[in-house]
Coordinates of C-alpha atoms and ligand atoms in Angstrom, one line a residue:
M13 CA 107.4 45.8 -16.1
N14 CA 105.1 47.9 -18.3
G15 CA 103.4 44.7 -19.6
S16 CA 106.7 43.3 -20.8
L17 CA 108.2 40.1 -19.4
T18 CA 111.9 39.4 -18.9
F19 CA 113.1 35.8 -18.3
L20 CA 116.5 34.2 -17.7
G21 CA 116.9 31.0 -19.7
I22 CA 119.3 28.2 -18.8
E23 CA 120.3 25.3 -21.1
S24 CA 122.6 22.4 -20.3
S25 CA 121.0 19.3 -21.9
C26 CA 123.8 18.2 -24.2
D27 CA 127.2 19.8 -24.9
D28 CA 126.4 23.5 -24.9
T29 CA 126.4 25.4 -21.6
A30 CA 124.1 28.4 -22.2
A31 CA 122.3 31.2 -20.5
A32 CA 120.3 34.0 -22.0
V33 CA 118.0 36.9 -21.1
V34 CA 114.9 37.4 -23.3
R35 CA 112.2 40.0 -23.1
R36 CA 108.7 39.8 -24.5
L37 CA 107.4 43.3 -25.3
P38 CA 103.8 44.2 -24.7
D39 CA 103.1 44.0 -28.5
G40 CA 104.2 40.3 -28.4
R41 CA 107.6 40.8 -30.1
G42 CA 110.5 39.0 -28.6
E43 CA 113.9 40.6 -27.9
V44 CA 117.1 38.6 -27.2
L45 CA 118.9 40.9 -24.7
S46 CA 121.8 38.4 -24.3
S47 CA 122.6 34.9 -25.3
E48 CA 125.8 33.2 -24.0
V49 CA 126.7 29.8 -25.4
E50 CA 129.8 27.9 -24.3
G51 CA 130.4 24.8 -26.4
Q52 CA 132.3 21.8 -25.2
S53 CA 133.6 20.4 -28.5
A54 CA 137.2 20.6 -27.3
L55 CA 136.5 18.6 -24.2
H56 CA 134.9 15.7 -26.1
A57 CA 137.1 15.8 -29.2
A58 CA 139.4 12.9 -28.2
F59 CA 136.4 10.6 -27.6
G60 CA 134.6 10.9 -30.9
G61 CA 131.3 11.8 -29.2
V62 CA 129.8 13.6 -26.2
V63 CA 130.9 11.9 -22.9
P64 CA 127.9 12.4 -20.5
E65 CA 130.1 12.6 -17.3
I66 CA 132.5 15.1 -18.8
A67 CA 129.5 17.2 -20.1
A68 CA 127.8 17.2 -16.7
R69 CA 130.9 18.2 -14.9
A70 CA 131.6 21.0 -17.4
H71 CA 128.1 22.3 -17.1
A72 CA 128.3 22.3 -13.3
E73 CA 131.6 24.2 -13.4
R74 CA 130.5 26.8 -16.0
L75 CA 126.8 27.5 -15.6
D76 CA 126.9 30.1 -12.8
H77 CA 129.6 32.1 -14.7
C78 CA 127.5 31.8 -17.9
V79 CA 124.4 33.2 -16.1
E80 CA 126.5 36.1 -14.7
R81 CA 127.8 36.8 -18.2
A82 CA 124.3 36.7 -19.7
L83 CA 123.0 39.1 -17.0
A84 CA 125.9 41.5 -17.5
A85 CA 125.6 41.4 -21.3
A86 CA 121.9 42.3 -20.9
G87 CA 122.8 45.1 -18.5
L88 CA 120.5 43.6 -15.8
T89 CA 120.5 42.0 -12.4
L90 CA 118.4 39.2 -11.0
S91 CA 116.1 41.7 -9.5
D92 CA 115.1 43.0 -13.0
L93 CA 113.8 39.6 -14.0
D94 CA 110.2 38.3 -14.0
G95 CA 111.1 34.6 -14.1
V96 CA 113.5 31.8 -14.8
A97 CA 113.2 29.0 -17.3
V98 CA 115.4 26.0 -17.4
T99 CA 115.7 23.0 -19.7
A100 CA 114.2 20.1 -17.7
G101 CA 114.7 17.5 -20.4
P102 CA 115.0 15.6 -22.6
G103 CA 118.8 15.2 -22.7
L104 CA 121.8 13.8 -20.9
I105 CA 120.6 13.6 -17.3
G106 CA 123.7 14.8 -15.5
G107 CA 123.8 18.0 -17.6
V108 CA 120.0 18.6 -17.2
L109 CA 120.4 18.2 -13.4
S110 CA 123.2 20.7 -13.3
G111 CA 120.9 23.3 -14.9
V112 CA 117.8 22.4 -12.9
M113 CA 119.7 22.6 -9.6
L114 CA 121.2 26.0 -10.4
A115 CA 117.8 27.3 -11.5
K116 CA 116.2 26.0 -8.3
G117 CA 118.9 27.8 -6.3
I118 CA 118.3 31.1 -8.1
S119 CA 114.5 30.8 -7.7
A120 CA 114.8 29.9 -4.0
A121 CA 117.2 32.8 -3.3
T122 CA 115.2 35.5 -5.3
G123 CA 111.6 34.3 -5.1
L124 CA 111.4 34.4 -8.9
P125 CA 109.0 31.9 -10.5
L126 CA 110.8 28.9 -12.1
L127 CA 109.4 27.0 -15.1
G128 CA 110.8 23.8 -16.5
V129 CA 111.0 23.8 -20.3
N130 CA 111.2 20.9 -22.8
H131 CA 114.3 21.4 -24.9
L132 CA 112.4 20.4 -28.0
A133 CA 109.7 22.9 -27.3
G134 CA 112.4 25.6 -27.1
H135 CA 113.5 24.7 -30.6
A136 CA 109.9 24.4 -31.9
L137 CA 108.8 27.8 -30.5
T138 CA 111.9 29.8 -31.7
P139 CA 110.3 31.0 -34.9
R140 CA 107.8 32.9 -32.8
L141 CA 110.7 34.7 -31.0
T142 CA 112.6 35.4 -34.2
D143 CA 109.8 35.9 -36.8
G144 CA 106.7 36.4 -34.7
L145 CA 105.2 33.3 -36.4
A146 CA 101.5 32.7 -35.4
F147 CA 100.2 29.3 -34.5
P148 CA 99.8 26.8 -36.1
Y149 CA 102.8 25.9 -38.2
L150 CA 104.8 22.8 -39.3
M151 CA 108.2 22.5 -37.7
L152 CA 111.1 20.3 -39.0
L153 CA 113.6 19.9 -36.2
V154 CA 117.0 18.6 -37.6
S155 CA 120.0 18.6 -35.4
G156 CA 122.7 16.3 -33.9
G157 CA 120.2 14.9 -31.4
H158 CA 116.8 15.4 -32.9
C159 CA 114.8 14.8 -36.1
Q160 CA 111.1 15.2 -36.1
F161 CA 108.1 16.8 -37.8
L162 CA 105.8 18.7 -35.4
I163 CA 102.6 20.6 -35.9
V164 CA 103.0 23.4 -33.4
R165 CA 99.5 24.5 -32.2
A166 CA 100.2 26.3 -28.8
P167 CA 103.1 26.6 -26.3
D168 CA 102.1 23.2 -24.9
Q169 CA 100.5 21.6 -27.9
F170 CA 102.6 19.6 -30.4
Q171 CA 101.6 16.8 -32.7
R172 CA 104.5 14.7 -33.9
L173 CA 103.9 13.4 -37.5
G174 CA 107.1 11.4 -37.6
G175 CA 110.8 11.4 -37.0
T176 CA 113.9 9.3 -37.2
I177 CA 113.7 5.8 -35.8
D178 CA 117.5 5.7 -35.2
D179 CA 120.2 8.3 -35.8
A180 CA 119.5 12.0 -36.1
P181 CA 120.9 13.5 -39.4
G182 CA 123.5 15.6 -37.6
E183 CA 124.7 12.5 -35.8
A184 CA 125.0 10.7 -39.2
F185 CA 126.9 13.7 -40.7
D186 CA 129.3 13.5 -37.7
K187 CA 129.8 9.7 -38.1
I188 CA 130.5 10.1 -41.8
A189 CA 133.1 12.7 -41.0
K190 CA 134.7 10.3 -38.6
L191 CA 134.7 7.5 -41.2
L192 CA 136.5 9.9 -43.6
A193 CA 138.9 11.3 -41.1
L194 CA 137.3 14.8 -41.2
P195 CA 137.1 16.9 -38.0
Q196 CA 134.1 17.2 -35.6
P197 CA 131.4 18.4 -35.6
G198 CA 131.3 16.8 -39.0
G199 CA 128.4 18.5 -40.8
P200 CA 130.1 21.6 -42.1
W201 CA 133.2 19.6 -43.1
V202 CA 131.1 17.0 -45.0
E203 CA 129.3 19.9 -46.7
A204 CA 132.5 21.6 -47.7
E205 CA 133.9 18.3 -49.2
A206 CA 130.6 17.5 -51.0
V207 CA 131.0 20.8 -53.0
K208 CA 134.0 19.2 -54.7
G209 CA 132.4 15.8 -55.3
S210 CA 129.9 14.1 -57.5
A211 CA 126.7 12.9 -55.8
K212 CA 126.0 10.4 -58.6
R213 CA 129.2 8.2 -58.3
F214 CA 128.1 6.0 -55.4
A215 CA 124.6 4.5 -55.4
L216 CA 123.6 5.1 -51.8
P217 CA 120.1 4.2 -50.4
R218 CA 117.3 6.5 -49.6
P219 CA 116.1 4.8 -46.5
L220 CA 112.3 4.4 -45.8
L221 CA 111.2 6.3 -48.9
D222 CA 109.5 3.1 -50.0
R223 CA 107.3 3.2 -46.8
P224 CA 104.4 5.5 -46.3
G225 CA 104.5 8.1 -43.6
C226 CA 107.0 10.6 -42.2
D227 CA 109.4 8.4 -40.2
M228 CA 113.0 8.4 -41.3
S229 CA 116.2 6.3 -40.7
F230 CA 119.8 7.4 -41.2
S231 CA 121.8 4.6 -39.6
G232 CA 121.7 2.2 -42.7
L233 CA 122.9 5.1 -44.9
K234 CA 125.9 5.5 -42.7
T235 CA 126.7 1.7 -43.1
A236 CA 126.3 2.1 -46.8
V237 CA 128.9 4.8 -46.9
L238 CA 131.2 2.7 -44.8
R239 CA 130.8 -0.2 -47.2
A240 CA 131.4 2.1 -50.3
R241 CA 134.5 3.5 -48.6
D242 CA 135.8 0.0 -47.8
A243 CA 135.2 -1.2 -51.3
V244 CA 137.3 1.7 -52.6
I245 CA 140.1 0.9 -50.1
A246 CA 140.0 -2.8 -51.1
E247 CA 140.3 -1.9 -54.7
K248 CA 142.9 0.8 -54.5
G249 CA 144.5 0.4 -51.1
G250 CA 143.2 3.8 -49.9
I251 CA 140.9 6.6 -50.7
T252 CA 141.8 9.7 -52.6
V253 CA 140.7 13.3 -51.9
Q254 CA 138.2 12.9 -54.9
D255 CA 136.9 9.6 -53.5
R256 CA 136.2 11.3 -50.2
A257 CA 134.5 14.3 -51.8
D258 CA 132.3 11.9 -53.9
L259 CA 131.3 9.9 -50.8
C260 CA 130.4 13.2 -48.9
A261 CA 128.4 14.4 -51.9
G262 CA 126.5 11.1 -52.3
F263 CA 125.7 11.0 -48.5
Q264 CA 124.6 14.6 -48.3
A265 CA 122.4 14.2 -51.4
A266 CA 120.8 11.1 -49.9
V267 CA 120.0 12.8 -46.6
A268 CA 118.6 15.9 -48.4
A269 CA 116.5 13.7 -50.7
V270 CA 115.0 11.8 -47.7
L271 CA 114.3 14.9 -45.7
A272 CA 112.8 16.7 -48.7
E273 CA 110.4 13.9 -49.6
K274 CA 109.4 13.3 -46.0
T275 CA 108.9 17.0 -45.6
R276 CA 106.6 17.0 -48.6
R277 CA 104.5 14.2 -47.0
A278 CA 104.4 16.0 -43.6
L279 CA 103.3 19.2 -45.4
E280 CA 100.5 17.3 -47.2
I281 CA 99.2 16.1 -43.8
Y282 CA 99.6 19.5 -42.2
L283 CA 98.0 21.4 -45.1
A284 CA 95.0 19.1 -45.2
E285 CA 94.2 20.2 -41.7
N286 CA 95.5 23.8 -41.9
P287 CA 95.1 25.0 -45.6
G288 CA 95.0 28.7 -44.5
V289 CA 98.4 28.8 -42.8
P290 CA 100.9 27.2 -45.2
V291 CA 104.1 27.6 -43.2
L292 CA 107.2 25.4 -42.7
A293 CA 109.8 26.4 -40.1
V294 CA 113.1 24.5 -39.6
A295 CA 115.5 24.5 -36.7
G296 CA 118.6 22.6 -35.6
G297 CA 122.2 22.7 -36.7
V298 CA 121.6 20.6 -39.8
A299 CA 119.3 23.4 -41.1
A300 CA 122.6 25.2 -41.8
N301 CA 123.3 22.8 -44.7
S302 CA 122.7 24.8 -47.9
V303 CA 121.9 21.7 -50.1
L304 CA 119.2 20.7 -47.6
R305 CA 117.9 24.2 -47.3
A306 CA 117.6 24.5 -51.1
D307 CA 115.8 21.2 -51.4
L308 CA 113.4 22.2 -48.6
E309 CA 112.7 25.6 -50.2
T310 CA 112.0 23.8 -53.5
V311 CA 109.4 21.6 -51.9
C312 CA 107.8 24.6 -50.2
T313 CA 107.7 26.7 -53.4
R314 CA 106.0 23.8 -55.2
L315 CA 103.3 23.6 -52.5
G316 CA 102.9 27.3 -52.1
V317 CA 104.3 27.1 -48.5
A318 CA 106.2 29.9 -46.8
F319 CA 109.7 28.7 -45.6
T320 CA 111.3 30.2 -42.5
A321 CA 114.5 29.4 -40.6
P322 CA 115.7 31.3 -37.5
P323 CA 119.2 32.7 -37.7
L324 CA 121.7 29.9 -37.1
R325 CA 122.8 31.1 -33.6
L326 CA 119.2 30.6 -32.5
C327 CA 118.7 27.4 -34.6
T328 CA 121.4 25.5 -32.8
D329 CA 121.3 24.9 -29.0
N330 CA 121.0 28.1 -27.0
A331 CA 119.2 29.4 -23.9
A332 CA 117.3 32.2 -25.5
M333 CA 114.9 29.6 -26.9
I334 CA 114.5 28.3 -23.4
A335 CA 113.8 31.7 -21.9
W336 CA 111.3 32.4 -24.7
A337 CA 109.5 29.0 -24.2
G338 CA 109.3 29.8 -20.5
I339 CA 107.7 33.2 -21.2
E340 CA 105.2 31.5 -23.6
R341 CA 104.4 28.8 -21.0
H342 CA 104.0 31.5 -18.3
L343 CA 101.6 33.5 -20.5
A344 CA 99.7 30.3 -21.3
G345 CA 99.0 29.9 -17.6
A346 CA 101.7 27.4 -16.6
R347 CA 102.5 27.9 -12.9
P348 CA 105.8 27.0 -11.2
G349 CA 105.7 23.7 -9.4
S350 CA 108.1 22.7 -6.7
D351 CA 108.0 19.2 -8.3
L352 CA 110.1 20.4 -11.2
T353 CA 112.4 17.4 -12.1
A354 CA 115.1 16.6 -14.6
R355 CA 113.9 14.1 -17.2
P356 CA 116.2 12.2 -19.6
R357 CA 113.2 11.4 -21.9
W358 CA 110.3 13.8 -22.4
P359 CA 108.4 13.4 -25.7
L360 CA 106.6 16.6 -26.7
D361 CA 103.7 14.7 -28.0
A362 CA 102.8 12.1 -25.4
S363 CA 100.2 10.5 -27.7
A364 CA 102.7 9.7 -30.5
A365 CA 104.4 6.2 -30.7
P366 CA 107.7 6.3 -28.8
M367 CA 110.9 6.8 -30.8
I368 CA 113.4 4.0 -31.0
G369 CA 117.0 4.2 -30.0
S370 CA 119.3 6.5 -28.1
G371 CA 122.1 8.2 -30.0
K372 CA 125.4 9.5 -28.9
K373 CA 124.0 12.9 -28.2
G374 CA 121.6 11.5 -25.6
A375 CA 118.1 10.3 -25.3
K376 CA 115.8 10.9 -28.2
A377 CA 112.2 12.1 -27.7
Ligands
KG4_1 O1 121.4 21.9 -33.2 P1 122.8 21.6 -32.9 O2 123.8 22.7 -32.7 O3 123.0 20.7 -31.6 C1 122.2 19.6 -31.3 O4 122.6 18.5 -31.8 O5 121.2 19.8 -30.7 O6 123.3 20.7 -34.1 C2 124.6 20.2 -34.3 C3 124.7 19.2 -35.4 C4 126.0 18.5 -35.6 O7 125.7 17.2 -35.7 C5 126.6 19.1 -36.8 O8 127.4 18.2 -37.5 C6 125.4 19.5 -37.6 O9 124.4 20.0 -36.7 N1 125.6 20.5 -38.6 C7 125.5 20.3 -40.0 C8 126.0 21.5 -40.6 N2 126.3 22.4 -39.6 C9 126.1 21.7 -38.4 N3 125.1 19.2 -40.7 C10 125.1 19.3 -42.0 N4 125.5 20.4 -42.7 C11 126.0 21.5 -42.0 N5 126.4 22.6 -42.7
ZN2 ZN1 118.8 20.9 -29.5

């Protein structure tokens, strides 16, 4: 259509059922024509984490309606599209399968080309959709399921410099909230409590800062908060509102300090190779945290690096990023294969050492 490309995107790899329509204009700019996201927090609330079977069933029940709403909101029908992109992994396999099956059905019925997209590539390419960022750039992905540094060189070229070896930061925020009887998802609640607390009261560890490189660990920090909480309970018979605020502040400061220092190291590696394009982009729900953002911006200012973060609705899980990644892959020459399969694990950088562990939000990559 006049050199523009319009793709439907479908996302169902964790606990958000999402569909979106995105257009790439002939001048390269991206336009989100619609982005529907239906969260499942209420369905999983009683279980303290995402239950894969419940998630898969909800995706299967809701995805087709979600696609209809996305098309209606964009004012388009399937015949106006140039292609379909679907998250083919990594993630909870039942959910990924729901999306892939629907996408295959749409493609078979309409003849539209279908591309499988890596969920992490969707996050990593979002700053090109929202800010028109040119390659290369350094991306820090921090969410409930992911945490890694990536040099993004092309739609299919990512170099992982490091990442968490256990929990993702958002997962740790959620677990701390649970320990302190705060609601889920815990990140915003912990941040709100932390504002009222002192980060200095509890001496919490800064895991892996004593080791070189960009790998991180957040699971020990969570245990340290649990011990500090239990010590207060043993001493006083319970925790006060102030104790809780101080624990939240201490935890948040530790996460931000680790992420800021590891970001500094990742930037040093990136800048040594790409001195002419000093750019850090962040994505993922945890990037909403204002203390973390401020710390990252300070690191960037010190190193003369531009800092960019897509708007939150496109930073967290959504299908616009999947549609956009599909368009980028299409333009880079990817052609649909009938062998498109759902993959629970799918590292973006196949040459990087595998990550350890599999958190409550699904397989890590
Ligand atoms: O990217 P996202 O929507 O979903 C994935 O996990 O992929 O991220 C959700 C995570 C949750 O763990 C939530 O607690 C965390 O992001 N989060 C925050 C904040 N807002 C959301 N963590 C810290 N501070 C926040 N303000
Ligand atoms: Zn995600």
